[in-house]
Amino acid sequence: MPKIPVLEIFGPTIQGEGAVIGQKTMFVRTSGCDYRCSWCDSSFTWDGSAKDDIRLLEPEDIISELDQLAPNKYQHVTISGGNPALIKNIGPFVEALKARNIKTALETQGSKFQEWMTLIDDLTISPKPPSSGMKPNLTILDEVIAQCVEESLSLKVVIFDEADYQFAKDIHKRYPSIPFYLQVGNPYLDDSVSNHTEKLLEKYEQLIDKVMNDTLNDIFVLPQLHTLLWSNKKGV
């Protein structure tokens, strides 16, 4: 059975982002990413700092660990990264979860498509805005979205500044029929920052005010819920 490079397995917790915000879930975090976002809050998945923590696990190994962590306490699993869409071998894991009636979620930037993504129940495509320092290939993004299952799909853009906001408007205009989420970015990755939650709530209110006074309609405006609760703590 193909093995999956896993960095973390944790939960139960709540999903903090996008269409599944508030969803009780388990997390399986894989290693590796094709992007190097300037504000990445999980850079350890690609910068080599956690390379000794990577475990190559078969699907049944992962499920066994999930069951040990939360026996009879979960019905939803979020596959996180990095960018799990780089990994071709995740399909059997998703199929094994579906056989147990466990739903799955995935967030990816839309730079790569894998067939197993059509099995995901809650699929978030999150094109990276200018503040990330990355430039999405919109032709590839079009191709990825075209291959996904429409009923499972949503779009999300993280907002740090005005350029990001304009990028989000362009993305929403490009895909007007796909549920669309704006989310406040977290610039406070240094744990020494005080009043972290208060500062993020201020940014959230500012984004709400901006949207309310704009013609950007039929969207959802969200905080990054887990950062409000736990700041930058890992494993929650």
Tab-separated table of C-alpha atoms in Angstrom:
chain	number	residue	atom	x	y	z
A	1	MET	CA	0.000	0.000	0.000
A	2	PRO	CA	1.417	3.453	-0.916
A	3	LYS	CA	2.661	5.465	2.038
A	4	ILE	CA	1.855	9.091	2.912
A	5	PRO	CA	4.402	11.557	4.383
A	6	VAL	CA	2.727	12.677	7.618
A	7	LEU	CA	3.986	15.377	9.982
A	8	GLU	CA	1.101	15.654	12.440
A	9	ILE	CA	-2.061	13.826	13.444
A	10	PHE	CA	-4.170	15.582	16.042
A	11	GLY	CA	-7.683	16.308	17.278
A	12	PRO	CA	-10.516	16.372	17.897
A	13	THR	CA	-10.603	20.119	17.365
A	14	ILE	CA	-12.630	22.549	15.301
A	15	GLN	CA	-11.959	23.628	11.742
A	16	GLY	CA	-11.008	27.303	11.799
A	17	GLU	CA	-11.370	28.284	8.157
A	18	GLY	CA	-13.605	28.480	5.112
A	19	ALA	CA	-16.872	26.718	4.447
A	20	VAL	CA	-16.326	24.190	7.252
A	21	ILE	CA	-15.523	26.741	9.970
A	22	GLY	CA	-16.604	25.396	13.340
A	23	GLN	CA	-16.745	21.789	12.109
A	24	LYS	CA	-15.548	19.250	14.652
A	25	THR	CA	-12.700	17.436	12.939
A	26	MET	CA	-9.446	15.525	13.164
A	27	PHE	CA	-6.347	16.777	11.341
A	28	VAL	CA	-3.800	14.865	9.292
A	29	ARG	CA	-0.997	17.205	8.203
A	30	THR	CA	1.232	16.118	5.351
A	31	SER	CA	4.661	17.454	4.444
A	32	GLY	CA	5.721	19.370	1.345
A	33	CYS	CA	4.470	22.404	-0.537
A	34	ASP	CA	5.103	23.943	-3.944
A	35	TYR	CA	4.602	27.481	-2.582
A	36	ARG	CA	6.661	29.570	-0.161
A	37	CYS	CA	4.111	32.080	1.132
A	38	SER	CA	5.633	34.967	3.076
A	39	TRP	CA	3.075	34.680	5.886
A	40	CYS	CA	2.763	30.888	5.981
A	41	ASP	CA	1.793	29.698	9.474
A	42	SER	CA	2.935	26.133	8.768
A	43	SER	CA	6.275	26.705	7.060
A	44	PHE	CA	7.677	23.742	8.984
A	45	THR	CA	5.890	21.562	6.409
A	46	TRP	CA	8.294	22.687	3.675
A	47	ASP	CA	11.312	24.532	5.119
A	48	GLY	CA	13.113	21.427	6.381
A	49	SER	CA	12.884	22.352	10.062
A	50	ALA	CA	10.631	19.349	10.798
A	51	LYS	CA	12.129	16.839	8.370
A	52	ASP	CA	12.974	14.460	11.219
A	53	ASP	CA	9.294	14.397	12.227
A	54	ILE	CA	8.053	13.067	8.870
A	55	ARG	CA	6.595	9.573	9.071
A	56	LEU	CA	5.738	7.477	6.008
A	57	LEU	CA	2.429	5.897	6.973
A	58	GLU	CA	-0.023	3.586	5.258
A	59	PRO	CA	-3.741	4.497	5.367
A	60	GLU	CA	-4.553	1.919	8.028
A	61	ASP	CA	-1.731	3.278	10.206
A	62	ILE	CA	-3.195	6.788	10.050
A	63	ILE	CA	-6.715	5.584	10.774
A	64	SER	CA	-5.473	3.512	13.695
A	65	GLU	CA	-3.802	6.577	15.164
A	66	LEU	CA	-6.931	8.672	14.653
A	67	ASP	CA	-8.969	6.020	16.467
A	68	GLN	CA	-6.509	5.941	19.346
A	69	LEU	CA	-6.625	9.725	19.705
A	70	ALA	CA	-10.415	10.003	19.527
A	71	PRO	CA	-12.234	6.673	19.897
A	72	ASN	CA	-15.800	7.178	18.647
A	73	LYS	CA	-15.285	10.945	18.879
A	74	TYR	CA	-14.923	11.959	15.235
A	75	GLN	CA	-16.767	11.711	11.918
A	76	HIS	CA	-14.733	14.232	9.907
A	77	VAL	CA	-11.049	14.393	8.918
A	78	THR	CA	-9.211	17.406	7.506
A	79	ILE	CA	-6.218	16.666	5.296
A	80	SER	CA	-3.857	19.597	5.696
A	81	GLY	CA	-0.358	20.695	4.782
A	82	GLY	CA	1.669	22.190	3.164
A	83	ASN	CA	-0.134	21.213	0.007
A	84	PRO	CA	-1.549	17.674	0.191
A	85	ALA	CA	-2.591	17.922	-3.473
A	86	LEU	CA	1.039	17.228	-4.387
A	87	ILE	CA	0.694	13.700	-3.005
A	88	LYS	CA	-0.681	11.137	-5.427
A	89	ASN	CA	-0.982	8.376	-2.813
A	90	ILE	CA	-3.703	9.885	-0.607
A	91	GLY	CA	-6.543	8.251	-2.566
A	92	PRO	CA	-6.639	4.934	-0.642
A	93	PHE	CA	-6.723	6.849	2.649
A	94	VAL	CA	-9.734	8.911	1.547
A	95	GLU	CA	-11.449	5.770	0.242
A	96	ALA	CA	-10.871	3.998	3.554
A	97	LEU	CA	-12.442	6.908	5.444
A	98	LYS	CA	-15.439	6.974	3.088
A	99	ALA	CA	-15.957	3.251	3.693
A	100	ARG	CA	-16.453	4.163	7.365
A	101	ASN	CA	-18.813	7.064	6.515
A	102	ILE	CA	-16.217	9.581	7.675
A	103	LYS	CA	-16.274	12.836	5.735
A	104	THR	CA	-13.130	14.602	4.582
A	105	ALA	CA	-11.970	18.154	3.983
A	106	LEU	CA	-9.034	19.500	2.002
A	107	GLU	CA	-7.640	22.971	1.394
A	108	THR	CA	-5.217	23.568	-1.468
A	109	GLN	CA	-4.091	26.571	-3.508
A	110	GLY	CA	-5.268	25.047	-6.788
A	111	SER	CA	-1.850	24.503	-8.327
A	112	LYS	CA	-2.212	20.735	-8.710
A	113	PHE	CA	-5.046	18.271	-9.296
A	114	GLN	CA	-5.234	14.661	-8.148
A	115	GLU	CA	-8.062	12.256	-8.973
A	116	TRP	CA	-8.676	11.544	-5.285
A	117	MET	CA	-9.730	15.180	-4.801
A	118	THR	CA	-13.080	14.265	-6.414
A	119	LEU	CA	-13.753	12.089	-3.341
A	120	ILE	CA	-13.320	14.972	-0.870
A	121	ASP	CA	-16.559	16.150	0.763
A	122	ASP	CA	-15.425	19.698	1.641
A	123	LEU	CA	-12.898	20.974	-0.892
A	124	THR	CA	-11.539	24.503	-0.490
A	125	ILE	CA	-9.467	26.066	-3.254
A	126	SER	CA	-7.525	29.003	-1.826
A	127	PRO	CA	-5.580	30.955	-4.490
A	128	LYS	CA	-2.783	32.889	-2.820
A	129	PRO	CA	-3.033	36.711	-2.978
A	130	PRO	CA	-0.198	39.182	-3.734
A	131	SER	CA	0.876	39.524	-0.085
A	132	SER	CA	1.987	35.882	-0.151
A	133	GLY	CA	4.735	36.668	-2.639
A	134	MET	CA	3.352	33.922	-4.883
A	135	LYS	CA	1.659	34.399	-8.259
A	136	PRO	CA	-1.032	31.813	-9.050
A	137	ASN	CA	-1.183	30.406	-12.557
A	138	LEU	CA	-4.828	31.127	-13.358
A	139	THR	CA	-4.842	28.807	-16.368
A	140	ILE	CA	-3.857	25.914	-14.133
A	141	LEU	CA	-6.364	27.100	-11.524
A	142	ASP	CA	-9.098	26.988	-14.190
A	143	GLU	CA	-8.082	23.432	-15.089
A	144	VAL	CA	-8.049	22.271	-11.468
A	145	ILE	CA	-11.449	23.776	-10.696
A	146	ALA	CA	-12.950	22.281	-13.863
A	147	GLN	CA	-11.986	18.787	-12.668
A	148	CYS	CA	-13.384	19.148	-9.150
A	149	VAL	CA	-16.850	18.132	-7.998
A	150	GLU	CA	-18.907	21.317	-7.971
A	151	GLU	CA	-21.059	20.324	-4.990
A	152	SER	CA	-18.018	19.926	-2.739
A	153	LEU	CA	-16.181	23.044	-3.886
A	154	SER	CA	-15.684	26.488	-2.358
A	155	LEU	CA	-13.170	29.294	-2.858
A	156	LYS	CA	-11.336	31.239	-0.176
A	157	VAL	CA	-8.937	34.173	-0.308
A	158	VAL	CA	-6.962	35.401	2.693
A	159	ILE	CA	-6.861	39.196	3.013
A	160	PHE	CA	-3.900	41.132	4.418
A	161	ASP	CA	-4.047	44.383	2.414
A	162	GLU	CA	-5.757	46.299	-0.378
A	163	ALA	CA	-3.973	44.390	-3.144
A	164	ASP	CA	-5.247	41.127	-1.676
A	165	TYR	CA	-8.764	42.528	-1.560
A	166	GLN	CA	-8.657	43.510	-5.229
A	167	PHE	CA	-7.258	40.073	-6.074
A	168	ALA	CA	-10.182	38.486	-4.214
A	169	LYS	CA	-12.661	40.553	-6.201
A	170	ASP	CA	-11.038	39.393	-9.443
A	171	ILE	CA	-11.197	35.749	-8.351
A	172	HIS	CA	-14.859	36.048	-7.363
A	173	LYS	CA	-15.634	37.640	-10.719
A	174	ARG	CA	-13.802	34.823	-12.498
A	175	TYR	CA	-15.809	32.107	-10.681
A	176	PRO	CA	-19.104	33.797	-9.699
A	177	SER	CA	-21.068	30.573	-9.167
A	178	ILE	CA	-18.683	29.023	-6.611
A	179	PRO	CA	-19.315	29.785	-2.895
A	180	PHE	CA	-16.754	32.419	-1.938
A	181	TYR	CA	-15.111	33.196	1.402
A	182	LEU	CA	-12.933	36.092	2.488
A	183	GLN	CA	-10.809	35.499	5.547
A	184	VAL	CA	-8.699	37.844	7.625
A	185	GLY	CA	-4.994	37.064	7.426
A	186	ASN	CA	-2.908	36.566	10.551
A	187	PRO	CA	0.276	38.693	10.432
A	188	TYR	CA	1.058	38.002	14.093
A	189	LEU	CA	3.070	34.779	13.806
A	190	ASP	CA	5.453	35.829	16.575
A	191	ASP	CA	4.143	34.479	19.877
A	192	SER	CA	5.605	37.486	21.655
A	193	VAL	CA	2.851	39.699	20.195
A	194	SER	CA	0.459	40.826	22.920
A	195	ASN	CA	-3.321	41.199	22.585
A	196	HIS	CA	-3.260	38.813	19.636
A	197	THR	CA	-6.990	38.052	19.641
A	198	GLU	CA	-7.956	41.699	20.050
A	199	LYS	CA	-5.771	42.734	17.118
A	200	LEU	CA	-7.196	40.042	14.860
A	201	LEU	CA	-10.747	41.029	15.779
A	202	GLU	CA	-9.932	44.620	14.845
A	203	LYS	CA	-8.718	43.462	11.429
A	204	TYR	CA	-11.835	41.328	11.052
A	205	GLU	CA	-14.068	44.303	11.793
A	206	GLN	CA	-12.136	46.417	9.281
A	207	LEU	CA	-12.644	43.787	6.583
A	208	ILE	CA	-16.360	43.565	7.376
A	209	ASP	CA	-16.677	47.342	7.100
A	210	LYS	CA	-14.891	47.280	3.755
A	211	VAL	CA	-17.148	44.586	2.332
A	212	MET	CA	-20.331	46.213	3.635
A	213	ASN	CA	-19.473	49.386	1.736
A	214	ASP	CA	-18.528	47.624	-1.484
A	215	THR	CA	-20.369	45.968	-4.360
A	216	LEU	CA	-18.668	42.648	-3.554
A	217	ASN	CA	-21.797	40.610	-2.867
A	218	ASP	CA	-22.827	36.987	-2.325
A	219	ILE	CA	-19.791	36.209	-0.161
A	220	PHE	CA	-18.923	35.185	3.391
A	221	VAL	CA	-16.498	37.162	5.583
A	222	LEU	CA	-14.739	35.088	8.228
A	223	PRO	CA	-12.136	35.304	10.960
A	224	GLN	CA	-9.485	32.621	11.288
A	225	LEU	CA	-11.330	31.040	14.182
A	226	HIS	CA	-8.592	28.845	15.645
A	227	THR	CA	-6.163	31.786	15.886
A	228	LEU	CA	-8.729	33.742	17.894
A	229	LEU	CA	-8.949	30.851	20.340
A	230	TRP	CA	-5.404	29.507	20.456
A	231	SER	CA	-3.165	32.070	18.736
A	232	ASN	CA	-0.369	30.198	16.906
A	233	LYS	CA	-0.384	27.073	19.038
A	234	LYS	CA	0.266	23.842	17.125
A	235	GLY	CA	-1.787	20.674	17.469
A	236	VAL	CA	-5.188	22.321	17.953
